[in-house]
Amino acid sequence: MSVTRWEKVRFWVSVIVCAGVVAGSAVWARALREKETPVLSQAAQAEETFPALVRPVPGETLRGFERQGWNATLRCYDAHEALDLAANEGDAVLAALSGTVVAVRRDRLLGGVVEVESEGGILCRYAALKWPAAVSESETVDAGQRLGGVGGAPCEAAQGAHVHFALIVNGETVEPRFHAEKER
């Protein structure tokens, strides 16, 4: 009995699909295990000690901090280790903490990006800003100071105008909590 070319293709496609399902299951199983055994990382422990953050824009959270979530623009699952905060285009984006501007760049996926480094290994990344930004590299900024205006992020265009805000403590991305949220 000979096997046709089509049967060989179907066989290898099914092998690849099954391998993807198994790999995906392993990823989800690991994620569930990690959630069931909470171990505070150095960054999470440090989060309790650093100063309260000023909210960069007053809008609601459009997309929260998640290790795996649906990206409506790209139509796929991705890691979203940041908060997307609703705003109107052109609204002022404020520094969450005082520090030094360490990067100002234009990114093809995230739009205008400003990174501010603060004491204690804390880095705040603001993306989806209008270009050019209102600050320059090496500039010192105060908490609440204007960094630029709200623009957009091509990789998150389905959400409209917003700020993509990430908080990195000692090299590890953590979920941002703003001043009013810390008081609850």
Tab-separated table of N, CA and C in Angstrom, residues 68-150:
chain	number	residue	atom	x	y	z
A	68	GLN	N	-0.104	36.843	29.873
A	68	GLN	CA	-0.611	36.299	28.615
A	68	GLN	C	-2.021	36.835	28.431
A	69	GLY	N	-2.239	37.628	27.382
A	69	GLY	CA	-3.566	38.181	27.137
A	69	GLY	C	-3.788	38.431	25.654
A	70	TRP	N	-5.026	38.761	25.305
A	70	TRP	CA	-5.404	38.944	23.913
A	70	TRP	C	-5.099	40.363	23.453
A	71	ASN	N	-4.371	40.478	22.335
A	71	ASN	CA	-4.077	41.762	21.715
A	71	ASN	C	-5.027	41.910	20.532
A	72	ALA	N	-6.022	42.808	20.662
A	72	ALA	CA	-7.053	42.964	19.636
A	72	ALA	C	-6.490	43.499	18.319
A	73	THR	N	-5.437	44.276	18.367
A	73	THR	CA	-4.846	44.828	17.142
A	73	THR	C	-4.117	43.747	16.358
A	74	LEU	N	-3.246	43.013	17.040
A	74	LEU	CA	-2.451	41.974	16.381
A	74	LEU	C	-3.220	40.668	16.220
A	75	ARG	N	-4.361	40.572	16.918
A	75	ARG	CA	-5.234	39.399	16.883
A	75	ARG	C	-4.485	38.136	17.271
A	76	CYS	N	-3.802	38.234	18.421
A	76	CYS	CA	-3.070	37.091	18.948
A	76	CYS	C	-2.876	37.290	20.455
A	77	TYR	N	-2.434	36.243	21.120
A	77	TYR	CA	-2.096	36.353	22.534
A	77	TYR	C	-0.673	36.854	22.661
A	78	ASP	N	-0.455	37.720	23.643
A	78	ASP	CA	0.893	38.212	23.887
A	78	ASP	C	1.051	38.557	25.358
A	79	ALA	N	2.283	38.766	25.751
A	79	ALA	CA	2.551	39.231	27.113
A	79	ALA	C	2.298	40.732	27.135
A	80	HIS	N	1.633	41.211	28.164
A	80	HIS	CA	1.359	42.643	28.280
A	80	HIS	C	1.771	43.066	29.680
A	81	GLU	N	3.068	43.277	29.858
A	81	GLU	CA	3.615	43.611	31.165
A	81	GLU	C	3.670	45.124	31.325
A	82	ALA	N	2.495	45.729	31.210
A	82	ALA	CA	2.326	47.176	31.309
A	82	ALA	C	0.847	47.446	31.528
A	83	LEU	N	0.513	48.710	31.726
A	83	LEU	CA	-0.884	49.134	31.788
A	83	LEU	C	-1.141	50.062	30.617
A	84	ASP	N	-2.284	49.904	29.968
A	84	ASP	CA	-2.716	50.842	28.940
A	84	ASP	C	-3.764	51.742	29.577
A	85	LEU	N	-3.443	53.024	29.682
A	85	LEU	CA	-4.290	53.996	30.370
A	85	LEU	C	-4.970	54.899	29.350
A	86	ALA	N	-6.298	54.949	29.390
A	86	ALA	CA	-7.078	55.735	28.436
A	86	ALA	C	-6.782	57.218	28.566
A	87	ALA	N	-6.776	57.904	27.432
A	87	ALA	CA	-6.556	59.351	27.393
A	87	ALA	C	-7.015	59.861	26.040
A	88	ASN	N	-7.076	61.166	25.912
A	88	ASN	CA	-7.369	61.779	24.616
A	88	ASN	C	-6.055	62.119	23.941
A	89	GLU	N	-6.050	62.039	22.619
A	89	GLU	CA	-4.832	62.370	21.888
A	89	GLU	C	-4.400	63.793	22.230
A	90	GLY	N	-3.124	63.937	22.543
A	90	GLY	CA	-2.561	65.239	22.877
A	90	GLY	C	-2.561	65.562	24.364
A	91	ASP	N	-3.317	64.800	25.186
A	91	ASP	CA	-3.296	65.036	26.642
A	91	ASP	C	-1.874	64.916	27.169
A	92	ALA	N	-1.591	65.641	28.244
A	92	ALA	CA	-0.263	65.597	28.859
A	92	ALA	C	-0.004	64.247	29.511
A	93	VAL	N	1.195	63.717	29.307
A	93	VAL	CA	1.651	62.499	29.966
A	93	VAL	C	2.633	62.953	31.043
A	94	LEU	N	2.348	62.591	32.301
A	94	LEU	CA	3.140	63.057	33.439
A	94	LEU	C	4.088	61.984	33.953
A	95	ALA	N	5.232	62.411	34.472
A	95	ALA	CA	6.198	61.487	35.061
A	95	ALA	C	5.615	60.891	36.338
A	96	ALA	N	5.689	59.582	36.475
A	96	ALA	CA	5.168	58.896	37.655
A	96	ALA	C	6.083	59.085	38.860
A	97	LEU	N	7.380	59.203	38.608
A	97	LEU	CA	8.393	59.403	39.653
A	97	LEU	C	9.423	60.415	39.161
A	98	SER	N	10.117	61.036	40.079
A	98	SER	CA	11.241	61.901	39.719
A	98	SER	C	12.406	61.028	39.283
A	99	GLY	N	13.241	61.538	38.383
A	99	GLY	CA	14.396	60.778	37.940
A	99	GLY	C	15.072	61.427	36.760
A	100	THR	N	15.883	60.634	36.073
A	100	THR	CA	16.637	61.104	34.916
A	100	THR	C	16.130	60.400	33.666
A	101	VAL	N	15.910	61.159	32.609
A	101	VAL	CA	15.480	60.585	31.337
A	101	VAL	C	16.678	59.845	30.741
A	102	VAL	N	16.529	58.533	30.554
A	102	VAL	CA	17.630	57.724	30.033
A	102	VAL	C	17.432	57.325	28.576
A	103	ALA	N	16.207	57.473	28.060
A	103	ALA	CA	15.955	57.144	26.652
A	103	ALA	C	14.757	57.935	26.140
A	104	VAL	N	14.892	58.428	24.925
A	104	VAL	CA	13.800	59.069	24.193
A	104	VAL	C	13.946	58.566	22.768
A	105	ARG	N	12.952	57.801	22.309
A	105	ARG	CA	13.082	57.214	20.973
A	105	ARG	C	11.702	57.033	20.339
A	106	ARG	N	11.746	56.803	19.059
A	106	ARG	CA	10.526	56.508	18.313
A	106	ARG	C	10.584	55.033	17.949
A	107	ASP	N	9.549	54.298	18.306
A	107	ASP	CA	9.509	52.855	18.088
A	107	ASP	C	8.415	52.541	17.072
A	108	ARG	N	8.697	51.652	16.130
A	108	ARG	CA	7.711	51.332	15.086
A	108	ARG	C	6.446	50.699	15.649
A	109	LEU	N	6.547	49.972	16.750
A	109	LEU	CA	5.375	49.317	17.325
A	109	LEU	C	4.726	50.122	18.450
A	110	LEU	N	5.541	50.804	19.247
A	110	LEU	CA	5.028	51.489	20.439
A	110	LEU	C	4.895	53.002	20.292
A	111	GLY	N	5.269	53.581	19.166
A	111	GLY	CA	5.198	55.028	18.997
A	111	GLY	C	6.325	55.710	19.753
A	112	GLY	N	6.075	56.916	20.253
A	112	GLY	CA	7.089	57.628	21.026
A	112	GLY	C	7.294	56.955	22.371
A	113	VAL	N	8.549	56.792	22.776
A	113	VAL	CA	8.887	56.120	24.035
A	113	VAL	C	9.817	57.021	24.838
A	114	VAL	N	9.500	57.187	26.130
A	114	VAL	CA	10.366	57.912	27.069
A	114	VAL	C	10.604	56.992	28.255
A	115	GLU	N	11.860	56.855	28.674
A	115	GLU	CA	12.202	56.052	29.847
A	115	GLU	C	12.866	56.949	30.878
A	116	VAL	N	12.354	56.868	32.116
A	116	VAL	CA	12.886	57.669	33.217
A	116	VAL	C	13.377	56.714	34.297
A	117	GLU	N	14.652	56.867	34.678
A	117	GLU	CA	15.236	56.027	35.721
A	117	GLU	C	15.263	56.803	37.033
A	118	SER	N	14.782	56.154	38.090
A	118	SER	CA	14.748	56.756	39.426
A	118	SER	C	15.688	56.002	40.346
A	119	GLU	N	15.878	56.528	41.541
A	119	GLU	CA	16.733	55.861	42.531
A	119	GLU	C	16.176	54.480	42.855
A	120	GLY	N	17.054	53.594	43.274
A	120	GLY	CA	16.631	52.262	43.697
A	120	GLY	C	16.383	51.301	42.559
A	121	GLY	N	16.920	51.571	41.367
A	121	GLY	CA	16.766	50.635	40.251
A	121	GLY	C	15.377	50.619	39.652
A	122	ILE	N	14.650	51.736	39.727
A	122	ILE	CA	13.284	51.810	39.201
A	122	ILE	C	13.303	52.537	37.856
A	123	LEU	N	12.735	51.895	36.842
A	123	LEU	CA	12.643	52.485	35.514
A	123	LEU	C	11.168	52.561	35.122
A	124	CYS	N	10.717	53.740	34.716
A	124	CYS	CA	9.359	53.923	34.213
A	124	CYS	C	9.434	54.111	32.704
A	125	ARG	N	8.676	53.305	31.969
A	125	ARG	CA	8.652	53.396	30.504
A	125	ARG	C	7.260	53.871	30.070
A	126	TYR	N	7.245	54.969	29.330
A	126	TYR	CA	6.011	55.554	28.815
A	126	TYR	C	6.042	55.382	27.303
A	127	ALA	N	5.031	54.721	26.735
A	127	ALA	CA	4.999	54.516	25.288
A	127	ALA	C	3.655	54.997	24.751
A	128	ALA	N	3.545	55.066	23.445
A	128	ALA	CA	2.375	55.579	22.725
A	128	ALA	C	2.281	57.093	22.866
A	129	LEU	N	3.440	57.752	22.949
A	129	LEU	CA	3.484	59.212	23.037
A	129	LEU	C	3.595	59.816	21.643
A	130	LYS	N	3.109	61.051	21.528
A	130	LYS	CA	3.294	61.807	20.281
A	130	LYS	C	4.784	62.073	20.103
A	131	TRP	N	5.175	62.175	18.850
A	131	TRP	CA	6.566	62.466	18.548
A	131	TRP	C	6.659	63.854	17.980
A	132	PRO	N	7.618	64.668	18.392
A	132	PRO	CA	8.688	64.392	19.351
A	132	PRO	C	8.207	64.565	20.789
A	133	ALA	N	8.936	63.966	21.713
A	133	ALA	CA	8.626	64.064	23.145
A	133	ALA	C	8.994	65.469	23.641
A	134	ALA	N	8.515	65.810	24.826
A	134	ALA	CA	8.777	67.133	25.404
A	134	ALA	C	10.058	67.166	26.239
A	135	VAL	N	10.719	66.015	26.396
A	135	VAL	CA	11.947	65.939	27.196
A	135	VAL	C	13.068	65.346	26.352
A	136	SER	N	14.298	65.478	26.843
A	136	SER	CA	15.475	64.943	26.150
A	136	SER	C	16.244	64.024	27.079
A	137	GLU	N	17.067	63.171	26.489
A	137	GLU	CA	17.926	62.292	27.293
A	137	GLU	C	18.812	63.122	28.207
A	138	SER	N	19.088	62.579	29.384
A	138	SER	CA	19.923	63.177	30.440
A	138	SER	C	19.226	64.290	31.206
A	139	GLU	N	18.007	64.635	30.822
A	139	GLU	CA	17.254	65.672	31.532
A	139	GLU	C	16.712	65.099	32.841
A	140	THR	N	16.727	65.903	33.901
A	140	THR	CA	16.141	65.504	35.183
A	140	THR	C	14.698	65.970	35.209
A	141	VAL	N	13.789	65.068	35.629
A	141	VAL	CA	12.372	65.415	35.688
A	141	VAL	C	11.840	65.165	37.097
A	142	ASP	N	10.811	65.910	37.459
A	142	ASP	CA	10.137	65.738	38.741
A	142	ASP	C	8.861	64.933	38.545
A	143	ALA	N	8.417	64.239	39.576
A	143	ALA	CA	7.143	63.532	39.525
A	143	ALA	C	6.054	64.544	39.184
A	144	GLY	N	5.202	64.202	38.223
A	144	GLY	CA	4.132	65.087	37.798
A	144	GLY	C	4.513	66.029	36.665
A	145	GLN	N	5.785	66.032	36.251
A	145	GLN	CA	6.225	66.897	35.154
A	145	GLN	C	5.784	66.300	33.824
A	146	ARG	N	5.438	67.158	32.862
A	146	ARG	CA	4.997	66.733	31.530
A	146	ARG	C	6.174	66.153	30.739
A	147	LEU	N	5.967	64.943	30.205
A	147	LEU	CA	6.983	64.271	29.391
A	147	LEU	C	6.682	64.396	27.898
A	148	GLY	N	5.419	64.598	27.594
A	148	GLY	CA	4.989	64.666	26.201
A	148	GLY	C	3.486	64.576	26.139
A	149	GLY	N	2.974	64.344	24.929
A	149	GLY	CA	1.537	64.222	24.731
A	149	GLY	C	1.142	62.815	24.337
A	150	VAL	N	-0.114	62.470	24.586
A	150	VAL	CA	-0.638	61.157	24.230
A	150	VAL	C	-0.726	61.056	22.710
